Coordinates of C-alpha atoms and ligand atoms in Angstrom, one line a residue:
X1 CA -67.9 -49.2 33.8
X2 CA -66.9 -45.5 34.1
X3 CA -64.2 -44.6 36.5
X4 CA -66.5 -42.4 38.6
X5 CA -70.3 -42.4 39.1
X6 CA -71.9 -39.7 41.1
X7 CA -73.5 -41.6 44.0
X8 CA -76.8 -39.8 43.5
X9 CA -79.0 -42.2 45.6
X10 CA -76.7 -42.0 48.6
X11 CA -76.5 -38.3 48.2
X12 CA -80.3 -37.9 48.1
X13 CA -80.6 -40.1 51.2
X14 CA -78.1 -38.1 53.1
X15 CA -79.8 -34.8 52.1
X16 CA -83.1 -36.2 53.3
X17 CA -81.7 -37.6 56.5
X18 CA -80.3 -34.2 57.7
X19 CA -83.7 -32.6 57.3
X20 CA -84.6 -32.7 53.7
X21 CA -86.4 -30.2 51.6
X22 CA -89.2 -29.5 54.2
X23 CA -86.5 -28.1 56.5
X24 CA -84.9 -26.1 53.7
X25 CA -88.3 -24.7 52.6
X26 CA -88.7 -23.2 56.1
X27 CA -86.0 -20.7 55.2
X28 CA -87.4 -17.6 53.6
X29 CA -84.8 -17.6 50.9
X30 CA -85.5 -21.1 49.8
X31 CA -89.3 -21.4 50.2
X32 CA -89.7 -22.0 46.5
X33 CA -87.2 -24.8 46.0
X34 CA -88.8 -28.0 44.8
X35 CA -87.9 -31.7 44.7
X36 CA -87.9 -31.5 40.9
X37 CA -85.4 -28.7 40.8
X38 CA -83.1 -30.5 43.3
X39 CA -83.2 -33.7 41.3
X40 CA -82.7 -31.9 38.0
X41 CA -79.6 -30.0 39.4
X42 CA -78.0 -33.2 40.8
X43 CA -78.7 -35.2 37.7
X44 CA -77.3 -32.6 35.4
X45 CA -74.2 -32.2 37.6
X46 CA -73.7 -36.0 37.5
X47 CA -74.0 -36.1 33.7
X48 CA -71.5 -33.2 33.3
X49 CA -69.0 -34.6 35.8
X50 CA -69.1 -38.2 34.4
X51 CA -68.8 -37.1 30.8
X52 CA -66.5 -34.0 30.9
X53 CA -64.5 -34.1 34.1
X54 CA -63.9 -37.7 35.1
X55 CA -62.3 -38.6 31.7
X56 CA -59.6 -35.9 32.4
X57 CA -58.8 -37.1 35.9
X58 CA -55.9 -39.4 34.9
X59 CA -54.6 -37.6 31.8
X60 CA -54.4 -34.2 33.7
X61 CA -52.4 -36.0 36.5
X62 CA -50.0 -37.5 34.0
X63 CA -49.6 -34.3 32.0
X64 CA -49.6 -31.8 34.9
X65 CA -49.2 -28.1 34.3
X66 CA -46.3 -26.4 32.7
X67 CA -44.7 -22.9 33.3
X68 CA -43.1 -21.6 30.1
X69 CA -42.2 -17.9 29.3
X70 CA -43.9 -16.8 32.5
X71 CA -47.3 -18.4 31.5
X72 CA -48.9 -21.5 32.9
X73 CA -50.3 -24.0 30.5
X74 CA -52.8 -26.6 32.0
X75 CA -53.2 -30.1 30.8
X76 CA -55.1 -30.8 27.5
X77 CA -58.8 -30.6 27.9
X78 CA -58.9 -28.6 31.2
X79 CA -59.6 -25.2 29.5
X80 CA -62.4 -26.7 27.2
X81 CA -64.0 -28.4 30.2
X82 CA -63.9 -25.1 32.1
X83 CA -65.5 -23.3 29.3
X84 CA -68.4 -25.8 29.3
X85 CA -68.6 -25.6 33.1
X86 CA -69.2 -21.9 33.1
X87 CA -71.6 -22.2 30.2
X88 CA -73.7 -24.4 32.5
X89 CA -73.7 -21.6 35.1
X90 CA -72.1 -23.9 37.7
X91 CA -69.9 -21.3 39.4
X92 CA -72.7 -19.2 40.7
X93 CA -75.0 -22.0 42.0
X94 CA -74.9 -20.7 45.6
X95 CA -73.9 -17.1 44.8
X96 CA -76.3 -14.3 45.7
X97 CA -79.0 -13.5 43.1
X98 CA -78.2 -9.8 43.2
X99 CA -74.8 -10.6 41.8
X100 CA -76.0 -12.9 39.1
X101 CA -75.9 -16.2 41.1
X102 CA -78.7 -18.8 41.5
X103 CA -78.8 -18.5 45.3
X104 CA -79.3 -22.2 45.8
X105 CA -78.9 -23.4 49.4
X106 CA -75.6 -25.0 50.5
X107 CA -77.7 -28.1 51.3
X108 CA -77.8 -28.6 47.5
X109 CA -74.6 -26.8 46.4
X110 CA -72.4 -29.0 48.7
X111 CA -73.6 -32.3 47.2
X112 CA -73.1 -30.8 43.7
X113 CA -69.6 -29.8 44.7
X114 CA -69.0 -33.4 46.0
X115 CA -69.6 -34.6 42.5
X116 CA -67.1 -32.2 41.0
X117 CA -64.5 -33.2 43.5
X118 CA -65.1 -36.9 43.1
X119 CA -64.9 -36.6 39.3
X120 CA -61.8 -34.4 39.2
X121 CA -60.3 -32.8 42.3
X122 CA -57.6 -30.8 40.4
X123 CA -60.2 -29.1 38.2
X124 CA -62.7 -28.6 41.1
X125 CA -60.1 -26.7 43.2
X126 CA -60.2 -23.8 40.7
X127 CA -64.0 -23.4 40.9
X128 CA -64.0 -23.9 44.7
X129 CA -61.6 -21.0 45.2
X130 CA -63.6 -18.7 43.0
X131 CA -66.8 -19.6 44.9
X132 CA -65.2 -18.9 48.3
X133 CA -63.8 -15.6 47.0
X134 CA -67.3 -14.6 45.8
X135 CA -68.6 -15.1 49.3
X136 CA -65.7 -13.0 50.8
X137 CA -66.2 -10.2 48.3
X138 CA -70.0 -10.2 48.6
X139 CA -69.6 -9.9 52.4
X140 CA -66.6 -7.6 52.8
X141 CA -66.0 -5.8 49.5
X142 CA -67.2 -2.2 48.9
X143 CA -69.8 -1.5 46.3
X144 CA -67.3 -0.4 43.7
X145 CA -65.2 -3.6 44.0
X146 CA -68.3 -5.7 44.0
X147 CA -69.7 -4.1 40.8
X148 CA -66.5 -4.7 38.9
X149 CA -65.4 -8.1 40.1
X150 CA -68.5 -10.0 41.3
X151 CA -70.2 -10.4 37.9
X152 CA -66.9 -11.6 36.4
X153 CA -66.4 -14.2 39.1
X154 CA -70.0 -15.4 39.4
X155 CA -70.1 -16.0 35.6
X156 CA -66.7 -17.7 35.8
X157 CA -65.3 -15.4 33.2
X158 CA -62.5 -14.7 35.7
X159 CA -61.3 -17.0 38.5
X160 CA -60.0 -16.2 42.0
X161 CA -57.2 -17.3 44.3
X162 CA -56.5 -17.2 48.0
X163 CA -53.0 -15.8 49.0
X164 CA -52.0 -16.4 52.6
X165 CA -48.9 -18.5 52.7
X166 CA -45.4 -17.2 52.6
X167 CA -42.2 -19.1 53.1
X168 CA -42.0 -18.1 56.8
X169 CA -45.8 -17.9 57.4
X170 CA -47.8 -21.1 57.0
X171 CA -49.9 -22.1 60.0
X172 CA -48.6 -18.9 61.7
X173 CA -50.2 -16.2 59.7
X174 CA -49.0 -13.6 62.3
X175 CA -45.6 -13.9 60.5
X176 CA -46.9 -12.6 57.1
X177 CA -44.6 -9.9 55.8
X178 CA -46.1 -9.0 52.3
X179 CA -46.4 -5.2 52.4
X180 CA -49.1 -3.0 50.9
X181 CA -48.3 0.8 50.7
X182 CA -51.1 3.3 50.2
X183 CA -51.0 5.3 46.9
X184 CA -54.1 7.3 46.1
X185 CA -57.2 5.1 45.8
X186 CA -55.2 1.9 45.8
X187 CA -52.1 0.2 47.4
X188 CA -48.8 -1.1 46.0
X189 CA -48.3 -4.7 47.1
X190 CA -44.8 -6.2 47.4
X191 CA -44.0 -9.7 48.6
X192 CA -43.8 -13.4 47.9
X193 CA -46.6 -15.9 48.2
X194 CA -46.1 -19.6 48.0
X195 CA -48.3 -22.7 47.3
X196 CA -51.0 -20.6 45.5
X197 CA -53.5 -23.0 44.1
X198 CA -54.5 -22.1 40.5
X199 CA -52.3 -19.0 40.9
X200 CA -51.9 -18.8 37.2
X201 CA -53.5 -20.7 34.3
X202 CA -54.8 -20.6 30.8
X203 CA -58.5 -21.1 31.6
X204 CA -59.5 -17.4 31.7
X205 CA -58.0 -14.1 30.6
X206 CA -57.9 -12.7 34.1
X207 CA -57.4 -13.9 37.7
X208 CA -58.4 -12.1 40.9
X209 CA -56.0 -12.7 43.8
X210 CA -57.2 -12.1 47.3
X211 CA -54.0 -11.3 49.2
X212 CA -53.2 -10.9 52.9
X213 CA -50.6 -8.2 53.6
X214 CA -49.6 -5.6 56.2
X215 CA -49.6 -1.9 55.8
X216 CA -46.8 0.4 57.0
X217 CA -46.9 1.0 60.7
X218 CA -49.6 -1.6 61.3
X219 CA -49.7 -3.5 64.6
X220 CA -47.5 -6.6 64.8
X221 CA -49.3 -10.0 64.7
X222 CA -52.6 -10.8 63.0
X223 CA -54.2 -7.5 64.0
X224 CA -52.0 -5.7 61.5
X225 CA -53.0 -7.8 58.5
X226 CA -55.5 -6.6 55.9
X227 CA -57.0 -8.1 52.7
X228 CA -56.3 -6.8 49.2
X229 CA -57.7 -7.6 45.9
X230 CA -55.0 -7.8 43.3
X231 CA -56.0 -8.5 39.7
X232 CA -53.6 -10.2 37.3
X233 CA -54.8 -7.6 34.7
X234 CA -56.2 -4.2 35.7
X235 CA -59.7 -4.0 34.3
X236 CA -60.3 -1.3 31.7
X237 CA -63.3 1.1 32.0
X238 CA -65.2 -1.4 29.9
X239 CA -64.3 -4.1 32.4
X240 CA -62.1 -6.0 30.0
X241 CA -58.7 -7.3 31.2
X242 CA -56.3 -4.3 30.6
X243 CA -52.7 -3.5 31.6
X244 CA -50.7 -6.4 33.2
X245 CA -50.3 -5.9 36.9
X246 CA -47.0 -6.4 38.7
X247 CA -47.5 -10.0 39.8
X248 CA -45.4 -12.8 38.3
X249 CA -45.5 -16.6 38.5
X250 CA -42.0 -17.6 39.6
X251 CA -42.3 -21.3 39.6
X252 CA -44.7 -24.3 39.9
X253 CA -44.5 -26.9 42.7
X254 CA -43.9 -30.5 41.8
X255 CA -46.4 -32.3 44.0
X256 CA -47.4 -35.7 45.4
X257 CA -51.0 -35.4 44.0
X258 CA -53.5 -32.9 42.5
X259 CA -51.0 -32.6 39.7
X260 CA -53.6 -31.3 37.3
X261 CA -53.9 -28.1 39.4
X262 CA -51.1 -25.6 39.1
X263 CA -49.6 -24.6 42.5
X264 CA -47.7 -21.4 42.1
X265 CA -45.1 -19.3 43.7
X266 CA -46.2 -15.7 43.1
X267 CA -44.0 -12.7 43.3
X268 CA -45.8 -9.4 43.9
X269 CA -44.2 -6.0 43.1
X270 CA -40.8 -6.8 41.6
X271 CA -41.0 -3.5 39.6
X272 CA -43.4 -0.7 40.4
X273 CA -45.5 -2.7 42.9
X274 CA -48.7 -4.6 42.2
X275 CA -51.9 -2.5 42.3
X276 CA -54.2 -3.8 45.0
X277 CA -57.5 -2.6 46.5
X278 CA -58.4 -2.9 50.2
X279 CA -61.2 -5.4 51.0
X280 CA -62.9 -4.7 54.3
X281 CA -61.4 -2.4 56.9
X282 CA -57.6 -2.0 57.6
X283 CA -56.6 -4.6 60.1
X284 CA -59.6 -6.8 59.4
X285 CA -57.8 -9.0 56.8
X286 CA -57.9 -12.2 58.8
X287 CA -61.6 -11.8 59.6
X288 CA -62.3 -11.2 55.9
X289 CA -60.2 -14.2 54.9
X290 CA -61.9 -16.3 57.5
X291 CA -65.2 -15.9 55.5
X292 CA -63.3 -17.5 52.6
X293 CA -61.4 -20.0 54.8
X294 CA -64.4 -21.3 56.7
X295 CA -66.2 -22.0 53.4
X296 CA -63.0 -23.5 52.0
X297 CA -62.6 -25.7 55.1
X298 CA -66.0 -27.3 54.7
X299 CA -65.1 -27.6 51.0
X300 CA -61.9 -29.5 51.8
X301 CA -63.8 -31.9 54.0
X302 CA -66.1 -32.5 50.9
X303 CA -63.0 -32.9 48.7
X304 CA -61.9 -35.7 51.0
X305 CA -65.3 -37.2 50.8
X306 CA -65.4 -37.0 46.9
X307 CA -62.0 -38.5 46.4
X308 CA -62.6 -41.2 49.0
X309 CA -65.9 -42.1 47.2
X310 CA -64.0 -42.4 43.9
X311 CA -61.4 -44.6 45.6
X312 CA -64.1 -46.8 47.0
X313 CA -65.8 -47.2 43.7
X314 CA -62.6 -48.3 42.0
X315 CA -61.9 -50.8 44.8
X316 CA -65.4 -52.2 44.6
X317 CA -65.1 -52.8 40.9
X318 CA -61.7 -54.4 41.2
X319 CA -62.9 -56.7 44.1
X320 CA -65.7 -58.0 42.0
X321 CA -63.5 -58.8 39.1
X322 CA -60.2 -60.1 40.6
X323 CA -60.3 -63.8 41.2
X324 CA -58.0 -65.1 43.9
X325 CA -58.1 -68.0 46.4
X326 CA -61.0 -70.1 47.6
X327 CA -63.1 -68.2 50.1
X328 CA -63.9 -69.8 53.5
X329 CA -66.7 -72.3 53.1
X330 CA -66.6 -72.4 49.3
X331 CA -65.0 -74.9 46.8
X332 CA -64.0 -72.7 43.8
X333 CA -61.6 -69.9 43.4
X334 CA -63.7 -66.7 43.5
X335 CA -63.6 -62.9 43.2
X336 CA -61.8 -61.4 46.2
X337 CA -65.0 -59.6 47.3
X338 CA -66.1 -62.9 48.8
X339 CA -63.2 -63.0 51.3
X340 CA -64.2 -61.7 54.7
X341 CA -61.2 -59.4 55.1
X342 CA -61.8 -57.7 51.7
X343 CA -65.5 -57.4 52.6
X344 CA -64.5 -55.8 55.9
X345 CA -62.4 -53.2 54.1
X346 CA -65.0 -52.4 51.5
X347 CA -67.8 -52.1 54.1
X348 CA -65.7 -50.0 56.5
X349 CA -65.0 -47.6 53.6
X350 CA -68.7 -47.5 52.7
X351 CA -69.8 -46.9 56.3
X352 CA -67.2 -44.1 56.7
X353 CA -68.3 -42.5 53.5
X354 CA -72.0 -42.5 54.7
X355 CA -70.9 -40.8 57.9
X356 CA -68.7 -38.2 56.2
X357 CA -71.5 -37.4 53.8
X358 CA -74.1 -36.9 56.6
X359 CA -71.7 -34.8 58.6
X360 CA -70.7 -32.6 55.7
X361 CA -74.3 -32.1 54.5
X362 CA -75.4 -31.3 58.1
X363 CA -72.8 -28.5 58.2
X364 CA -74.0 -27.2 54.8
X365 CA -77.6 -27.0 56.2
X366 CA -76.3 -25.3 59.4
X367 CA -74.6 -22.7 57.2
X368 CA -77.9 -22.1 55.3
X369 CA -79.8 -21.8 58.6
X370 CA -77.2 -19.5 60.0
X371 CA -78.2 -16.9 57.3
X372 CA -81.6 -16.6 58.9
X373 CA -80.5 -17.3 62.5
X374 CA -82.8 -15.7 65.1
X375 CA -81.1 -17.0 68.3
X376 CA -77.5 -17.7 67.0
X377 CA -78.0 -21.5 67.4
X378 CA -77.4 -22.3 63.8
X379 CA -74.4 -20.0 63.6
X380 CA -72.8 -21.7 66.6
X381 CA -73.6 -25.1 65.1
X382 CA -72.0 -24.2 61.7
X383 CA -68.9 -22.8 63.5
X384 CA -68.6 -25.9 65.7
X385 CA -69.0 -28.4 62.7
X386 CA -66.6 -26.6 60.4
X387 CA -63.3 -27.9 61.9
X388 CA -64.8 -31.3 62.5
X389 CA -65.9 -31.6 58.8
X390 CA -62.4 -30.5 57.7
X391 CA -60.4 -32.5 60.3
X392 CA -62.3 -35.7 60.6
X393 CA -63.4 -36.2 57.0
X394 CA -59.8 -35.5 55.7
X395 CA -58.3 -37.9 58.2
X396 CA -60.7 -40.8 57.7
X397 CA -60.5 -40.3 53.9
X398 CA -56.8 -41.1 54.2
X399 CA -57.8 -44.5 55.5
X400 CA -60.5 -45.0 52.9
X401 CA -58.1 -44.3 50.1
X402 CA -55.4 -46.4 51.6
X403 CA -57.8 -49.4 52.1
X404 CA -59.0 -48.9 48.5
X405 CA -55.4 -49.3 47.4
X406 CA -55.0 -52.3 49.7
X407 CA -57.9 -54.0 48.0
X408 CA -56.0 -53.8 44.7
X409 CA -53.0 -55.6 46.2
X410 CA -49.8 -55.1 44.2
X411 CA -51.9 -53.6 41.3
X412 CA -52.8 -50.8 43.7
X413 CA -49.1 -49.7 43.9
X414 CA -48.7 -49.5 40.2
X415 CA -49.8 -46.2 38.6
X416 CA -51.3 -47.8 35.5
X417 CA -54.3 -49.3 37.5
X418 CA -55.2 -45.8 38.7
X419 CA -55.7 -46.8 42.3
X420 CA -52.7 -44.9 43.5
X421 CA -54.0 -41.5 42.3
X422 CA -56.8 -40.9 44.7
X423 CA -54.5 -42.1 47.5
X424 CA -52.0 -39.4 46.4
X425 CA -54.6 -36.8 45.7
X426 CA -56.4 -37.1 49.0
X427 CA -53.2 -36.6 51.0
X428 CA -53.3 -32.9 50.7
X429 CA -56.7 -32.6 52.4
X430 CA -55.3 -32.9 56.0
X431 CA -52.7 -30.2 55.2
X432 CA -54.0 -27.2 53.3
X433 CA -56.6 -24.8 54.7
X434 CA -55.0 -25.5 58.1
X435 CA -53.6 -28.8 59.1
X436 CA -55.5 -31.3 61.3
X437 CA -53.6 -30.0 64.3
X438 CA -54.7 -26.4 63.5
X439 CA -58.4 -27.6 63.0
X440 CA -58.2 -29.4 66.3
X441 CA -56.8 -26.4 68.1
X442 CA -59.5 -24.2 66.6
X443 CA -62.1 -26.8 67.7
X444 CA -60.9 -27.1 71.2
X445 CA -59.8 -23.6 72.0
X446 CA -62.3 -21.5 70.0
X447 CA -65.3 -23.7 69.6
X448 CA -65.3 -25.7 72.9
X449 CA -63.5 -23.5 75.4
X450 CA -64.8 -20.2 74.2
X451 CA -68.4 -20.9 75.2
X452 CA -67.6 -23.5 77.9
X453 CA -68.7 -26.3 75.6
X454 CA -72.3 -24.9 75.2
X455 CA -72.6 -25.4 71.4
X456 CA -71.2 -28.9 71.6
X457 CA -73.5 -29.8 74.6
X458 CA -76.4 -28.6 72.5
X459 CA -75.4 -30.9 69.6
X460 CA -74.8 -33.9 71.8
X461 CA -78.2 -33.3 73.6
X462 CA -79.9 -33.3 70.2
X463 CA -78.3 -36.6 69.3
X464 CA -79.4 -38.2 72.6
X465 CA -83.0 -37.0 72.0
X466 CA -82.9 -38.3 68.5
X467 CA -81.6 -41.7 69.7
X468 CA -84.4 -41.9 72.3
X469 CA -87.0 -41.3 69.7
X470 CA -85.6 -43.4 67.0
X471 CA -84.5 -46.2 69.4
X472 CA -87.5 -48.4 69.0
X473 CA -87.1 -48.5 65.2
X474 CA -83.3 -49.1 65.0
X475 CA -81.4 -52.1 66.2
X476 CA -81.2 -51.8 70.0
X477 CA -77.5 -52.7 70.0
X478 CA -76.6 -49.9 67.7
X479 CA -78.6 -47.3 69.6
X480 CA -77.0 -48.4 72.9
X481 CA -73.6 -48.2 71.4
X482 CA -74.2 -44.7 70.0
X483 CA -75.7 -43.5 73.4
X484 CA -72.6 -44.8 75.2
X485 CA -70.3 -43.1 72.7
X486 CA -72.2 -39.8 73.1
X487 CA -71.7 -40.0 76.9
X488 CA -68.0 -40.7 76.5
X489 CA -67.4 -37.6 74.4
X490 CA -69.6 -35.5 76.8
X491 CA -67.5 -36.6 79.8
X492 CA -64.2 -36.3 77.8
X493 CA -65.0 -32.7 76.9
X494 CA -65.7 -31.8 80.5
X495 CA -62.6 -33.5 81.7
X496 CA -60.4 -31.9 79.1
X497 CA -61.7 -28.4 79.7
X498 CA -61.0 -28.9 83.4
X499 CA -57.6 -30.6 82.9
X500 CA -56.3 -27.9 80.6
X501 CA -56.4 -25.5 83.6
X502 CA -54.0 -27.7 85.6
X503 CA -52.0 -28.9 82.6
X504 CA -52.0 -26.3 79.7
X505 CA -50.2 -28.7 77.3
X506 CA -53.0 -31.3 77.7
X507 CA -55.2 -29.4 75.2
X508 CA -52.4 -29.6 72.7
X509 CA -51.8 -33.3 73.0
X510 CA -55.5 -34.2 73.3
X511 CA -57.2 -31.9 70.8
X512 CA -56.8 -34.1 67.7
X513 CA -58.1 -37.1 69.6
X514 CA -61.1 -35.1 70.8
X515 CA -61.9 -33.8 67.3
X516 CA -61.7 -37.4 65.9
X517 CA -63.9 -38.7 68.7
X518 CA -66.6 -36.1 67.8
X519 CA -66.2 -36.8 64.1
X520 CA -66.6 -40.6 64.7
X521 CA -69.7 -40.1 66.9
X522 CA -71.3 -37.7 64.5
X523 CA -70.6 -40.0 61.6
X524 CA -72.3 -42.8 63.4
X525 CA -75.3 -40.7 64.2
X526 CA -75.6 -39.7 60.5
X527 CA -75.4 -43.3 59.4
X528 CA -78.2 -44.1 61.8
X529 CA -80.3 -41.2 60.5
X530 CA -79.8 -42.5 57.0
X531 CA -80.8 -46.0 58.1
X532 CA -84.0 -44.6 59.5
X533 CA -84.8 -42.4 56.5
X534 CA -84.2 -45.2 54.0
X535 CA -86.8 -47.5 55.7
X536 CA -86.9 -51.2 55.2
X537 CA -89.2 -51.5 52.2
X538 CA -86.6 -52.7 49.8
X539 CA -83.2 -54.4 49.8
X540 CA -81.4 -51.0 49.3
X541 CA -83.1 -49.6 52.4
X542 CA -82.4 -52.6 54.5
X543 CA -78.8 -52.4 53.5
X544 CA -78.6 -49.0 55.2
X545 CA -79.5 -50.6 58.5
X546 CA -76.9 -53.3 57.8
X547 CA -74.4 -50.5 57.2
X548 CA -75.1 -49.0 60.6
X549 CA -74.2 -52.3 62.1
X550 CA -70.9 -52.2 60.2
X551 CA -70.2 -48.6 61.5
X552 CA -71.0 -49.6 65.1
X553 CA -68.7 -52.7 64.9
X554 CA -65.8 -51.3 62.9
X555 CA -65.6 -47.5 63.4
X556 CA -67.4 -46.5 66.6
X557 CA -65.1 -48.5 68.9
X558 CA -62.4 -45.9 68.0
X559 CA -64.2 -43.4 70.3
X560 CA -62.9 -45.4 73.3
X561 CA -59.4 -45.3 72.0
X562 CA -59.5 -41.5 71.2
X563 CA -61.0 -40.7 74.6
X564 CA -58.5 -42.8 76.5
X565 CA -55.5 -41.2 74.6
X566 CA -57.0 -37.7 75.0
X567 CA -57.5 -38.2 78.7
X568 CA -53.9 -39.4 79.2
X569 CA -52.6 -35.9 79.8
X570 CA -49.5 -34.4 78.3
X571 CA -46.8 -35.8 80.6
X572 CA -45.6 -38.8 78.5
X573 CA -45.2 -36.5 75.5
X574 CA -43.9 -33.4 77.2
X575 CA -41.5 -35.1 79.6
X576 CA -39.8 -37.1 76.9
X577 CA -36.4 -35.4 76.3
X578 CA -36.4 -33.6 72.9
X579 CA -32.7 -34.6 72.4
X580 CA -33.8 -38.3 72.4
X581 CA -36.4 -37.8 69.7
Ligands
FAD1 C1 -50.8 -28.3 47.2 C2 -50.9 -27.1 48.1 C3 -51.8 -26.1 47.8 C4 -51.9 -25.0 48.7 N1 -52.8 -24.0 48.3 C5 -52.7 -22.8 49.0 C6 -53.4 -21.6 48.5 O1 -54.1 -21.7 47.5 N2 -53.2 -20.5 49.3 C7 -52.5 -20.4 50.4 O2 -52.4 -19.3 51.0 N3 -51.8 -21.5 50.9 C8 -51.9 -22.7 50.2 N4 -51.2 -23.8 50.7 C9 -50.5 -23.7 51.9 C10 -51.1 -24.5 53.0 O3 -52.3 -23.9 53.5 C11 -50.0 -24.6 54.1 O4 -49.1 -25.5 53.6 C12 -50.6 -25.1 55.4 O5 -51.4 -24.2 56.0 C13 -49.5 -25.5 56.4 O6 -48.5 -24.5 56.5 P1 -47.0 -24.9 56.4 O7 -46.8 -25.7 55.1 O8 -46.1 -23.7 56.5 O9 -46.7 -25.9 57.6 P2 -46.3 -25.5 59.1 O10 -47.1 -24.4 59.5 O11 -44.8 -25.3 59.1 O12 -46.6 -26.8 59.9 C14 -45.8 -27.9 59.9 C15 -46.4 -28.8 61.0 O13 -46.4 -28.2 62.3 C16 -47.7 -28.1 62.9 N5 -47.9 -26.9 63.5 C17 -47.5 -25.6 63.1 N6 -48.0 -24.7 64.0 C18 -48.6 -25.3 64.9 C19 -49.3 -24.9 66.1 N7 -49.4 -23.6 66.5 N8 -49.9 -25.9 66.9 C20 -49.8 -27.2 66.6 N9 -49.2 -27.6 65.5 C21 -48.6 -26.7 64.7 C22 -48.6 -28.4 61.7 O14 -49.8 -28.9 62.1 C23 -47.8 -29.3 60.8 O15 -48.0 -30.6 61.2 C24 -51.2 -24.9 49.9 C25 -50.3 -26.0 50.2 C26 -50.1 -27.0 49.3 C27 -49.1 -28.1 49.7

């Protein structure tokens, strides 16, 4: 049994349940997409991931990356796998056709990326950052930057990074102090960036850093921040990597997980200053970076899904093999999968995965629809879903990976069995690209409060209508439970928006709870949509309806808890004396 199998049948079901190809074909850009092509792409991705990427998962974790003589060397096999990956044209799957990409919809590209992340998260981080940078450059770069850099990135010949964080500027990007001084047609960049994923490596002969920095005399705070493209090597006239730019890898972080991906401290401009080119307008750096960050936030939610799926698969295999104790009502010792508590854990994981997958794919479709948005509805939906995908998927994935380890008992705590690695790897997903607290703050302050809750109300109304229509086909208990949960988050949203005027700290103490309540309700809705789409013609289809019952019994009741804690107000937290912490 291989360590990771792309869950193609579940993926195809989730893709169908969010609207399927008929809905994607309504978009002018994707009218020609066929089922055959969709199946072909997914099957090929699965083959590549299972054969080339999954076998490196554990060895790259053990070996890690090494910094020697100023160069980063990645674990054995990573560079060769990358060469194969770009030969397959996988970097440019969703990139615009005019820049050499295949312009496939996110509805398909996101499931493909789930496969990369489930097979080998460390590897997939490199390709994800390049894809997000392509989008930022395609949207904000000028024609000259696009013509030099986009073909190299879309083909994967060069990779890209995202440079925001500095020692004093993490969540608080207003504190960024890296400085870019104008000099002719370029800038000289000086400063230190920390935690830069794939900031240096031996996979390609050039790396394109997208760097946030201020310019002299710019406004304080985020309005004074601009985005710069800083190549590791300055391209020659023939667009080959030329002179080495003034950017140096100072050190590599020793991390809890994703050890196969080099996380670098980069120093810009220790000598003459690193040559950088402005992307977008001066002062628009954060807006430009948000193109990259929004894409990366959905990507991190999908990372959490991919790693959690891998953890689940390992636990399922182990539970079928490990014999321990006599299950209730039986006479013989039996595999632990027969014990009710182990079954509960496995099924809770499986139900959570189905919900995460539906939510992430629905966000991918909303991003596609936002490209051809007449009335702004799809854009508002994509914006609303982004922090929920990142926040809820990454939080629930912690539990899935933890339960997977628990199913292994003591063997889970031992590195040799391999159950601990997904648990370590998935831990980062609630932290980078903005912590859960930052996602929740974005969700409540920007996505709910900014439009008075209109986009959220539109989504919840759609769920109610869907439940009314699907009601007669699904189990009545499940429909009633989902309808009740929808009403709970509707009233909690209204109450929180009203309470925050009386008690400004209430938004801070309640926002994570509200985000998790939305994620849990949306997850349940997607499991229901999948149950309906699967039908009851065979055992596999009927098991989707049974999975909805598991979700309703074991995950949906959390909505009550989240709403109660969110409604509690801030007093118990804010009145507690800090000195007594
Ligand atoms: C392995 C790894 C890879 C990374 N890759 C990259 C990369 O490629 N590029 C890059 O630029 N960065 C990268 N990062 C940095 C990452 O994005 C930051 O670590 C993250 O945004 C949090 O910032 P911080 O670590 O400074 O934590 P802090 O901002 O110091 O946060 C600490 C705690 O305080 C909370 N907090 C802070 N401010 C607020 C607030 N206003 N309201 C409520 N709570 C708040 C946070 O939620 C958190 O719980 C990476 C980090 C790691 C560990």
